[in-house]
Coordinates of C-alpha atoms (C1' of nucleotides) in Angstrom, one line a residue:
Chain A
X1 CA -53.6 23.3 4.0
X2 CA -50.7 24.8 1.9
X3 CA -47.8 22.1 1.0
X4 CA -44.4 22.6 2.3
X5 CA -42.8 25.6 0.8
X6 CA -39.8 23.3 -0.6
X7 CA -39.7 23.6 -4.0
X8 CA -39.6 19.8 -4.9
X9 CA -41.8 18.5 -7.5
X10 CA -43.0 15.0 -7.4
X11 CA -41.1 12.1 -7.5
X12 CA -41.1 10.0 -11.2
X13 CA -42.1 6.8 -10.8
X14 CA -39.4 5.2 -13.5
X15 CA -36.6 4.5 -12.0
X16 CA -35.6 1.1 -9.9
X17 CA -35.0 2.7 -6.9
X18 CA -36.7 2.4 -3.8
X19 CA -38.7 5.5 -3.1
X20 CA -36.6 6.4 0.4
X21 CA -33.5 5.9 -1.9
X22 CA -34.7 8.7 -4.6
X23 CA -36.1 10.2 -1.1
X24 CA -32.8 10.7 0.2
X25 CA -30.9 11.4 -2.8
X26 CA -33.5 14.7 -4.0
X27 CA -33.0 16.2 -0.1
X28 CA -29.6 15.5 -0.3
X29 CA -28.7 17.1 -3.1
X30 CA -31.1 20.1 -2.4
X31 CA -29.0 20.5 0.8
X32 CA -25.7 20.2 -1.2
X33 CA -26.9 22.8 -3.6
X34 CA -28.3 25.1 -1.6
X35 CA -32.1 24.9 -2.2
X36 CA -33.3 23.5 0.9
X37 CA -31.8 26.8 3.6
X38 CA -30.6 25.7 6.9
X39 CA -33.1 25.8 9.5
X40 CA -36.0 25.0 7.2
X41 CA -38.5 22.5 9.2
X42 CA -39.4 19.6 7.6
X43 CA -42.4 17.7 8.3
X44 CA -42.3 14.2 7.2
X45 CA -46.2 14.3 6.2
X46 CA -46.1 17.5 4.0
X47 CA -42.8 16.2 2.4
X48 CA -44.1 13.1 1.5
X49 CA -47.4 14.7 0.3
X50 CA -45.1 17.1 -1.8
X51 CA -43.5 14.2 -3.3
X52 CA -46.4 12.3 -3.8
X53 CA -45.4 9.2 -1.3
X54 CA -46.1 8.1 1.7
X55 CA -44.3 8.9 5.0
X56 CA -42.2 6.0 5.5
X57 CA -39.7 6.4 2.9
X58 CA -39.5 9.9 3.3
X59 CA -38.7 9.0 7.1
X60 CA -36.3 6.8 6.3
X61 CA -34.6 9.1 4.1
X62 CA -34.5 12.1 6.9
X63 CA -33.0 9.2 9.3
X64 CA -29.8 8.7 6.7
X65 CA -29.6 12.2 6.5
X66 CA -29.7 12.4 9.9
X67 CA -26.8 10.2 10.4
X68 CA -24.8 11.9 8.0
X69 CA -25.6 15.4 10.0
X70 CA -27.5 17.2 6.9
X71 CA -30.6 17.5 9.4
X72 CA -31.1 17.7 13.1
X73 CA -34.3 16.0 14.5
X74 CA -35.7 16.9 17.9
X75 CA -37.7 13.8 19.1
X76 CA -41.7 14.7 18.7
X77 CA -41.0 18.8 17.6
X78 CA -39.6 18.4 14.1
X79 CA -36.5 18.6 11.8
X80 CA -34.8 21.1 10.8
X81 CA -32.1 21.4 7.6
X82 CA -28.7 21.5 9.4
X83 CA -26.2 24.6 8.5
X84 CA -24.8 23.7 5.4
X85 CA -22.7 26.5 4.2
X86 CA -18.4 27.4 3.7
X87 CA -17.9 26.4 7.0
X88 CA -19.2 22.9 6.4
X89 CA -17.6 22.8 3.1
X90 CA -14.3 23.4 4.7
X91 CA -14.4 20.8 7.2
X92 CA -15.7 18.4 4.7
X93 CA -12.4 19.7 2.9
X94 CA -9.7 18.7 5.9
X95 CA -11.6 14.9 6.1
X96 CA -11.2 14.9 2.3
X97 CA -7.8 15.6 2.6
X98 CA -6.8 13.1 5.2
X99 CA -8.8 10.0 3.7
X100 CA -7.7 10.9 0.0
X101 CA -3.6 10.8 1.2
X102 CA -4.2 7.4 2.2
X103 CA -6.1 6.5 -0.5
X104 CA -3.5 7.3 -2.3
X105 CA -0.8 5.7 -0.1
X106 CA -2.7 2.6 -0.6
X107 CA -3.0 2.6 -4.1
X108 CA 0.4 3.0 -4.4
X109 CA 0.9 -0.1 -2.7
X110 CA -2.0 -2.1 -4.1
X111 CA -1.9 -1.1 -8.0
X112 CA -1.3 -3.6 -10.6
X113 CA 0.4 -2.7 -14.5
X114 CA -3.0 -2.4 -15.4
X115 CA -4.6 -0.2 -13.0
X116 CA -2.1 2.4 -14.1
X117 CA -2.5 1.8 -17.3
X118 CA -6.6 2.6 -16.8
X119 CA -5.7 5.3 -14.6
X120 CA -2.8 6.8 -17.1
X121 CA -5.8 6.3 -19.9
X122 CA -8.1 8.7 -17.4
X123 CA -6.0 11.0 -17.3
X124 CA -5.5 11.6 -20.8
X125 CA -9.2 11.5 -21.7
X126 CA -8.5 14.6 -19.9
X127 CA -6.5 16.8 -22.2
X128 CA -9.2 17.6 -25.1
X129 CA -11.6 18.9 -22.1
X130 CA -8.8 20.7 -21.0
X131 CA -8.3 22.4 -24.4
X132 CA -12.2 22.7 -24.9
X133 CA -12.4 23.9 -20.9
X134 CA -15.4 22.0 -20.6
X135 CA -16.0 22.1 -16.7
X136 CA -18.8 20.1 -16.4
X137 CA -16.9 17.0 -18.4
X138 CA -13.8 18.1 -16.3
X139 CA -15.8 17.6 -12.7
X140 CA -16.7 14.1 -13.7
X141 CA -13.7 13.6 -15.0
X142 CA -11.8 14.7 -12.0
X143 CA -14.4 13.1 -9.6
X144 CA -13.8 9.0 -11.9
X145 CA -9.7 10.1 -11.4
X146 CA -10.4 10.0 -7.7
X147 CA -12.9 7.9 -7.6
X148 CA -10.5 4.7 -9.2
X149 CA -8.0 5.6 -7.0
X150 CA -10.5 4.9 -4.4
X151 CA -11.4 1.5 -5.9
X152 CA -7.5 0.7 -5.9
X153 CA -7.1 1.6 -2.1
X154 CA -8.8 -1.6 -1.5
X155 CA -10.9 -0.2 1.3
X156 CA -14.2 -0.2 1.7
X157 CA -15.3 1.9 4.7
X158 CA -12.7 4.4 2.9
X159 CA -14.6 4.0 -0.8
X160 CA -18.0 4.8 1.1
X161 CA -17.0 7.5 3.4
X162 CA -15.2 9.4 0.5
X163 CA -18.3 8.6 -1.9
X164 CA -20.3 10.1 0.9
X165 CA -18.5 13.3 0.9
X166 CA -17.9 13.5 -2.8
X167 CA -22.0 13.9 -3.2
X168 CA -21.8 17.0 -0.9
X169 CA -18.7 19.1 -2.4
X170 CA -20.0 18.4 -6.2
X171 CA -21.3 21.4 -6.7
X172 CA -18.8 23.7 -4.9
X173 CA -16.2 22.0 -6.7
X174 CA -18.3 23.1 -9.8
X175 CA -18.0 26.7 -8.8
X176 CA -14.6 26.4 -7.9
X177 CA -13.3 25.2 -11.4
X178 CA -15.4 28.1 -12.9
X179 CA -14.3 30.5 -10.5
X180 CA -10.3 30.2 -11.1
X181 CA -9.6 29.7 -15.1
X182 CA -5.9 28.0 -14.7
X183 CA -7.1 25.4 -11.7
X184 CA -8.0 22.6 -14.5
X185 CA -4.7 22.2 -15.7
X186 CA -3.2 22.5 -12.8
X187 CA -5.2 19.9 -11.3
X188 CA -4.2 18.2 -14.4
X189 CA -0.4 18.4 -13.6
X190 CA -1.2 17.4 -9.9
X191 CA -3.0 14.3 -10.5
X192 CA 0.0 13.3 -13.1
X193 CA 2.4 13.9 -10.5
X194 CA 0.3 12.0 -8.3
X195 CA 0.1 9.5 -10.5
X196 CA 3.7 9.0 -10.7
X197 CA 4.2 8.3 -7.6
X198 CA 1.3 5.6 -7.5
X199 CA 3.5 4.1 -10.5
X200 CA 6.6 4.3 -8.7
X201 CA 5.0 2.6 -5.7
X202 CA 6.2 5.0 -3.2
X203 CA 3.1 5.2 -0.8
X204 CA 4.7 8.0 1.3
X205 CA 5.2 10.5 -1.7
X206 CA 1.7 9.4 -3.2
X207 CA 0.3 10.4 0.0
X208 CA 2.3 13.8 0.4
X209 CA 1.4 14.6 -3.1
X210 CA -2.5 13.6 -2.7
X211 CA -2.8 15.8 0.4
X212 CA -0.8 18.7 -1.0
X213 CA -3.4 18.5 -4.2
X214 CA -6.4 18.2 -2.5
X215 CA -5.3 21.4 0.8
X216 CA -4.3 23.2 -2.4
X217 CA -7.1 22.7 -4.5
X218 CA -9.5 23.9 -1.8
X219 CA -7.4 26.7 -1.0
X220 CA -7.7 27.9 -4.4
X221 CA -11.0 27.8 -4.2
X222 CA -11.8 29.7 -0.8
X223 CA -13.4 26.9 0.5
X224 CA -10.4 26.9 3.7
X225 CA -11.1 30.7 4.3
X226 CA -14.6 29.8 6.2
X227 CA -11.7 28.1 9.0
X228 CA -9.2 30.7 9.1
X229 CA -11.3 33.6 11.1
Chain B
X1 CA -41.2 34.2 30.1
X2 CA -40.1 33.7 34.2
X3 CA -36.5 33.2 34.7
X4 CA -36.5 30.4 37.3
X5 CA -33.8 31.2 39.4
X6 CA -32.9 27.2 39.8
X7 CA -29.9 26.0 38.4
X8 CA -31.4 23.2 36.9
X9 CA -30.3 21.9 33.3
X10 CA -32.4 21.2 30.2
X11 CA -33.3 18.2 30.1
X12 CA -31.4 16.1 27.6
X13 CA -33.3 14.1 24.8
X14 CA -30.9 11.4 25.0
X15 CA -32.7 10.1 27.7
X16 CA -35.6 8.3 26.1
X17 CA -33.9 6.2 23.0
X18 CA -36.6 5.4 20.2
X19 CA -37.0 2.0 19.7
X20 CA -35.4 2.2 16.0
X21 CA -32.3 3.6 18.2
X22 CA -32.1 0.7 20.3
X23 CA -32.3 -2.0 18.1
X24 CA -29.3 -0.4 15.9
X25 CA -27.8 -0.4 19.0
X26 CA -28.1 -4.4 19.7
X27 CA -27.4 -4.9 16.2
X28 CA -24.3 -2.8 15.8
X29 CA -22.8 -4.1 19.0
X30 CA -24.1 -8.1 18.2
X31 CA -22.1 -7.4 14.9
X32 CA -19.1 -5.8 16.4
X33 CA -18.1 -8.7 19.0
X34 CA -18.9 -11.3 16.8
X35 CA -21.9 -13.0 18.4
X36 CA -24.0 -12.3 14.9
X37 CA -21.6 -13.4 12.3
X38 CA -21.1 -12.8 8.9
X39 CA -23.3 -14.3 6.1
X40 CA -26.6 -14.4 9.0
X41 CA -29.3 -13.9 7.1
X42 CA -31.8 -11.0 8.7
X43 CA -35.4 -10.7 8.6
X44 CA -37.4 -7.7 9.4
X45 CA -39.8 -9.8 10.6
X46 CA -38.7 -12.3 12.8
X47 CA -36.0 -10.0 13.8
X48 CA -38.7 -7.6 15.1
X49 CA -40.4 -10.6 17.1
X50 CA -37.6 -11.4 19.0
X51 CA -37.3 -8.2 20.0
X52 CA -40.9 -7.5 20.1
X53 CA -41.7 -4.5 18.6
X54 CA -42.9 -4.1 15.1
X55 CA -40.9 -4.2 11.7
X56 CA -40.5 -0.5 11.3
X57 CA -37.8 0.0 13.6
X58 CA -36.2 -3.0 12.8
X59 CA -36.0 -2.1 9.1
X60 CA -34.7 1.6 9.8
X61 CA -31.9 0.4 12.3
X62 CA -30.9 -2.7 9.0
X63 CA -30.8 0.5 6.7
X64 CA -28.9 2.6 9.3
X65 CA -26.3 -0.9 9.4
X66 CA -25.9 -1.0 5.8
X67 CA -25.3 2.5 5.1
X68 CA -22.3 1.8 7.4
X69 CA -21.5 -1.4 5.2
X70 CA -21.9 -3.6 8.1
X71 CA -25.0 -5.4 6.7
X72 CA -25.9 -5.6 2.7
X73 CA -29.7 -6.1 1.9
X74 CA -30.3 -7.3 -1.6
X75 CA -33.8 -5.9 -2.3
X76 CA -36.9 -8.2 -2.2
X77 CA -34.5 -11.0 -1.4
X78 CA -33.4 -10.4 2.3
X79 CA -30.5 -8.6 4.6
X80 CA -27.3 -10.5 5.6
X81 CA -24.6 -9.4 7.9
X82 CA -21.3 -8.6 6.1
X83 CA -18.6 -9.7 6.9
X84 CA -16.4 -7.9 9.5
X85 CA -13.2 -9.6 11.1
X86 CA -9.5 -8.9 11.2
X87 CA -9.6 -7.3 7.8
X88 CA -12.8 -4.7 8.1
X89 CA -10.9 -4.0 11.9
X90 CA -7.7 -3.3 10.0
X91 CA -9.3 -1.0 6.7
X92 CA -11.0 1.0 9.8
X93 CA -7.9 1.3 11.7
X94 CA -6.4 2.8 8.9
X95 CA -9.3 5.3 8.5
X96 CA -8.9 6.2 12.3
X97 CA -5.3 6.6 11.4
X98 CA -6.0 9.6 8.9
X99 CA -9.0 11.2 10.9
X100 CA -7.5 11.1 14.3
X101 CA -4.4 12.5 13.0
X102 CA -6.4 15.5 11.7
X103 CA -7.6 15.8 14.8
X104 CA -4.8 16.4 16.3
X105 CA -3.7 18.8 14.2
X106 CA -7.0 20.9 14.5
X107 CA -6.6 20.2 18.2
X108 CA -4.0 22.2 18.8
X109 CA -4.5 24.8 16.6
X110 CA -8.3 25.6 18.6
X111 CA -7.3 24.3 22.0
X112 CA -7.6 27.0 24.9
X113 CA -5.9 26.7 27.8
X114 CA -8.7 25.3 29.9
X115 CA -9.2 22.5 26.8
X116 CA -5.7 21.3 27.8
X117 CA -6.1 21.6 31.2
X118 CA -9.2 19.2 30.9
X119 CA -7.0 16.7 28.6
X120 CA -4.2 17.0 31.5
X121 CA -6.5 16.1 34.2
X122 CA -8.3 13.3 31.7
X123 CA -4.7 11.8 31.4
X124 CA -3.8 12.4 35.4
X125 CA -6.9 10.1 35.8
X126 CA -6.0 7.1 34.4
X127 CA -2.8 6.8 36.0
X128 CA -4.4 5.1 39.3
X129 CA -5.9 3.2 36.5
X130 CA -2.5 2.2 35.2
X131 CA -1.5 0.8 38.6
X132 CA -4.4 -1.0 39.3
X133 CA -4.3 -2.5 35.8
X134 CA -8.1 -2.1 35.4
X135 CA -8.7 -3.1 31.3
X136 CA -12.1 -1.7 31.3
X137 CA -11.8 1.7 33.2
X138 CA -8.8 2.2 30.7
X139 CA -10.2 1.8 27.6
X140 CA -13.0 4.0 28.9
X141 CA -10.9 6.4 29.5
X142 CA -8.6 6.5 26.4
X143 CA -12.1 6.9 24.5
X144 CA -13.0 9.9 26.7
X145 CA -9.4 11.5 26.1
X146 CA -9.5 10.6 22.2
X147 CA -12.9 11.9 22.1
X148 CA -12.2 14.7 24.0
X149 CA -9.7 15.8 21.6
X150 CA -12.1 15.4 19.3
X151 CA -14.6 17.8 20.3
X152 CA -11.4 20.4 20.4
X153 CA -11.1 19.7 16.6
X154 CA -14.2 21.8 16.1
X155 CA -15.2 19.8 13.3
X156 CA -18.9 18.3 13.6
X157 CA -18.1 15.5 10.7
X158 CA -14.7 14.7 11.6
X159 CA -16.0 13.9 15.0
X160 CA -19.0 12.0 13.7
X161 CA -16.8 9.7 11.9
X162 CA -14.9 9.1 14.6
X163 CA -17.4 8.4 16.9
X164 CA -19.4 5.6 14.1
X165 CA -15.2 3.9 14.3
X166 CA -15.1 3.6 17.6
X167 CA -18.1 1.7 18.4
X168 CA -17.1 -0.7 16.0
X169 CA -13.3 -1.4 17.2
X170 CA -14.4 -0.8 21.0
X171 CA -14.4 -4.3 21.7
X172 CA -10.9 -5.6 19.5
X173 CA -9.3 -2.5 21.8
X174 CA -10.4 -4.4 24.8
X175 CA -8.7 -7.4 23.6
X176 CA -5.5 -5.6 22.4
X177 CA -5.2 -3.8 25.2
X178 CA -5.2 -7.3 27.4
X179 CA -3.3 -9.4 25.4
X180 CA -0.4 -7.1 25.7
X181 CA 0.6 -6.2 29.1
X182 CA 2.8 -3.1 28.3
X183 CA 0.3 -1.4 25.8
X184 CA -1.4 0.8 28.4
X185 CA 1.6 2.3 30.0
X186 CA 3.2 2.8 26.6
X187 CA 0.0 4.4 25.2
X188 CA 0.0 6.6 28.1
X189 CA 3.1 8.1 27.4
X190 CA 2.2 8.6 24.0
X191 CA -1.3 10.4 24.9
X192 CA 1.0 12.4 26.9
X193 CA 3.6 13.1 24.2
X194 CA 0.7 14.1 21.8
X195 CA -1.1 16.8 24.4
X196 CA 2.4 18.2 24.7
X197 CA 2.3 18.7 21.6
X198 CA -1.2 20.1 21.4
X199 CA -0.1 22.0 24.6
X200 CA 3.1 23.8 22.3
X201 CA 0.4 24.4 19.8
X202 CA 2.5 22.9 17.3
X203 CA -0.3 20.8 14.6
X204 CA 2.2 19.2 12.8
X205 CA 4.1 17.2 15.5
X206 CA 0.5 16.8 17.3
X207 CA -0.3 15.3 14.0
X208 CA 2.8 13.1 13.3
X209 CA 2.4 11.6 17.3
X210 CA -1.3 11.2 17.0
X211 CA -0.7 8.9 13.9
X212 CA 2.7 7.4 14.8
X213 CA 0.1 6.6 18.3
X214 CA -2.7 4.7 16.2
X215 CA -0.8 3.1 14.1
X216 CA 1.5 2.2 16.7
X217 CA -1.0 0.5 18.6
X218 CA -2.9 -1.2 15.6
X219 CA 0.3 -2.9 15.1
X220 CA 0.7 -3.6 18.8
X221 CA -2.6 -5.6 18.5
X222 CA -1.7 -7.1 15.2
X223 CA -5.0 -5.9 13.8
X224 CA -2.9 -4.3 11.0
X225 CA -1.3 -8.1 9.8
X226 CA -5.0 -8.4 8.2
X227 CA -4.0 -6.4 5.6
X228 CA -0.2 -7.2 4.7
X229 CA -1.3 -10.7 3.0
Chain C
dC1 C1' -36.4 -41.5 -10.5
dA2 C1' -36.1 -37.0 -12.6
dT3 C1' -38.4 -32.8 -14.1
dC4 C1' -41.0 -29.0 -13.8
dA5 C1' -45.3 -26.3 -13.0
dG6 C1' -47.7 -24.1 -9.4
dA7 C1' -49.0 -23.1 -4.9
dA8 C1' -47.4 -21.6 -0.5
dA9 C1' -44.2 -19.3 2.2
dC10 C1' -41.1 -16.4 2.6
dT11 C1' -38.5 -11.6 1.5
dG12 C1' -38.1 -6.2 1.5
dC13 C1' -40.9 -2.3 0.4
dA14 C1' -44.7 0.9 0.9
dA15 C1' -49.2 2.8 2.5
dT16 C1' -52.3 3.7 6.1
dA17 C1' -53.8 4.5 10.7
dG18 C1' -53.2 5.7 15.1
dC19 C1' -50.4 6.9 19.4
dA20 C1' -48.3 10.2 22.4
dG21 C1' -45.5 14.2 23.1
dA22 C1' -45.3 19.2 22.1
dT23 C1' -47.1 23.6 20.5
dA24 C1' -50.3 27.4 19.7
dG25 C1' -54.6 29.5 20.2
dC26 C1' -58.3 30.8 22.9
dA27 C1' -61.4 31.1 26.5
dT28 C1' -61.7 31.6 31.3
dA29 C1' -60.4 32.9 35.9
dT30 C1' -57.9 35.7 39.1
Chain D
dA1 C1' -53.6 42.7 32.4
dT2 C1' -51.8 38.4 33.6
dA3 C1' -52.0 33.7 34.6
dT4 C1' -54.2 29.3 34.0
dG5 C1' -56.4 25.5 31.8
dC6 C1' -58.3 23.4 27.8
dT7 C1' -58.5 22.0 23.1
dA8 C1' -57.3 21.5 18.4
dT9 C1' -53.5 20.6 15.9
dC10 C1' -49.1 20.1 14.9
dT11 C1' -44.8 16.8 15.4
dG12 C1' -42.1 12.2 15.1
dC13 C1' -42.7 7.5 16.2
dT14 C1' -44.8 2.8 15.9
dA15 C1' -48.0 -0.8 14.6
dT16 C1' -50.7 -3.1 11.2
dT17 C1' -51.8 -4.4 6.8
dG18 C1' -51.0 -5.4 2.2
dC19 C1' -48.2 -5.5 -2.2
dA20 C1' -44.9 -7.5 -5.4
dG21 C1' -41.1 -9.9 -6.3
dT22 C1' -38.3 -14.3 -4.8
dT23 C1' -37.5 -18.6 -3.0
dT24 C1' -38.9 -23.1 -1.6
dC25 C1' -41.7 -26.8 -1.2
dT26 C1' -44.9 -30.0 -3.4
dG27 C1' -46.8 -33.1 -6.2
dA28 C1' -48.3 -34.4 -10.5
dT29 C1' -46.3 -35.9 -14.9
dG30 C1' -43.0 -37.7 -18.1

DNA sequence: CATCAGAAACTGCAATAGCAGATAGCATAT
DNA sequence: ATATGCTATCTGCTATTGCAGTTTCTGATG
């Protein structure tokens, strides 16, 4: 018998992680990236013998993607990789949107002196990788600007959905920086203004400013056009 | 393959839950009303015991729990439920604030005129409801119109999200919705004001009325208080 | 009495084996 | 040629067993 035709090498037995932890975290990302097709069956055996584990992890792993609707399991027939394409994207996009305005509504209410300091300090980390355009640095950049927002929201159902979703749009947000040369900077000027807001604790404008930046931000990018047919 | 002229449905494979199913089930819902509180420590084990069947399932429905936050396992050391009172109620309120607004908005962007016709008849249902003051049936039935709305959104994550919210606020809606005698006519004319809305195709004021509604009614139940320490 | 090894009893994690439903292939019968 | 029945082999699902840390109890020792 040939192993599964995924192209996933063994897993490396060095980090701490629980194996259905790495498990989940190599499918995931092979969804979010686009190496795993939709409609590819998985079989929880072959995949686990591909990855040099046993079953169980691998199960469990399938089960949280399950629940987050990367995969699609009929009981006793198999699973499948679920569509994961623009149109995915897209609505990923509109619940980004939604949960990042009142993120940002919150922090506006919750931040201290010093949160704003840190986040002011984040934000101008950024300005030698917008000279350099280093997008990689920039994405990560970008992605710990949100991501303390988040953290200041004081919300943790928010913090872990948004985490959830960040993991999937990494890499189109990757393209979409590349893609469009003046979208760093600005997203630059939009988080500022953003920023301002959070500083002048007005939650509403925070939140009209957040949701303005993010729609936009994915508009420039295409990623809205798989909605719009 | 022979056409079998009978009008007879697939069969749906909801009908036979697996066992890891079930026991989230229990698990989610002993959480949700309170009857397993926070800080109860969880063993696979002796948790799969009492509900005879093996630790497999169990395990998969603790990892299911914690990758909703409502349970947080440290590793070789055990599982204990998180916490999840006024506060965790009001941070998802706020969440279901956001997301159903989008809804909305999508909702009556995609809605044909047999969707609304549906959500009419949905909201001409409960009005016998209203008279007879029937708690239950009502809260039923504002789940079915939410959720129905929903599906119109055409948005497979936004409705997922929803749907993991709900289960976990079902049963403080039951109490909000006796503790205040008013609340179900006044939410009535607000679901009404909203599918006008949807009805004019107009995704901004479906949007504003959606949230102005869920907020609205948060406050009604004084889950939101939790948050305004 | 206090302290501290060390065994015993937990814990989550992983591997293995086996069950039952579902499918595909093939032989047989009509 | 088509339909039927059987079998081998897939699938996900569950049970059992054991492993490796962690905690807790215990009892000997100071």
């Amino acid at each position: 018998m040939l192993t599964a035709p995924t192209g996933l090498t063994p897993l490396a037995a060095e980090d701490i992680l629980s194996l259905a932890e790495r498990a989940y975290r190599r499918l995931r990302d092979a969804i979010a990236d686009g190496s795993l097709p939709a409609g590819e069956r998985i079989s929880e055996r072959s995949l686990a013998q591909s990855l040099g584990i046993s079953a169980q992890p691998v199960r469990e792993a399938l089960r949280r993607l399950e629940a987050e609707g990367m995969v699609v399991t009929l009981p006793r027939r198999g699973t499948l990789v679920a569509e994961f394409g623009p149109r995915q994207l897209a609505e990923m996009g509109l619940i980004r949107v939604a949960l990042e305005g009142t993120t940002a509504s919150l922090a506006a209410r919750h931040a201290t002196a010093g949160d704003i300091t840190e986040l002011l300090a984040l934000l101008r980390a950024m300005r030698p990788l917008l000279r350099a355009n280093d997008i990689v640095a920039l994405a990560e950049a970008n992605e710990r600007f949100h991501g303390h927002i988040d953290g200041l929201a004081g919300n943790a159902f928010l913090q872990r959905s948004l985490d959830a979703l960040r993991a999937y749009d990494h890499f189109a947000r990757l393209r979409a920086l590349r893609s469009t040369p003046q979208e760093p900077r600005r997203a630059w000027r939009e988080h500022a203004a953003i920023l301002s807001a959070i500083r002048r604790r007005d939650p509403g404008q925070a939140e009209a400013r957040m949701r303005a930046h993010v729609r936009r931000s994915l508009e420039a990018s295409g990623i809205l056009d798989a909605l719009n047919t």
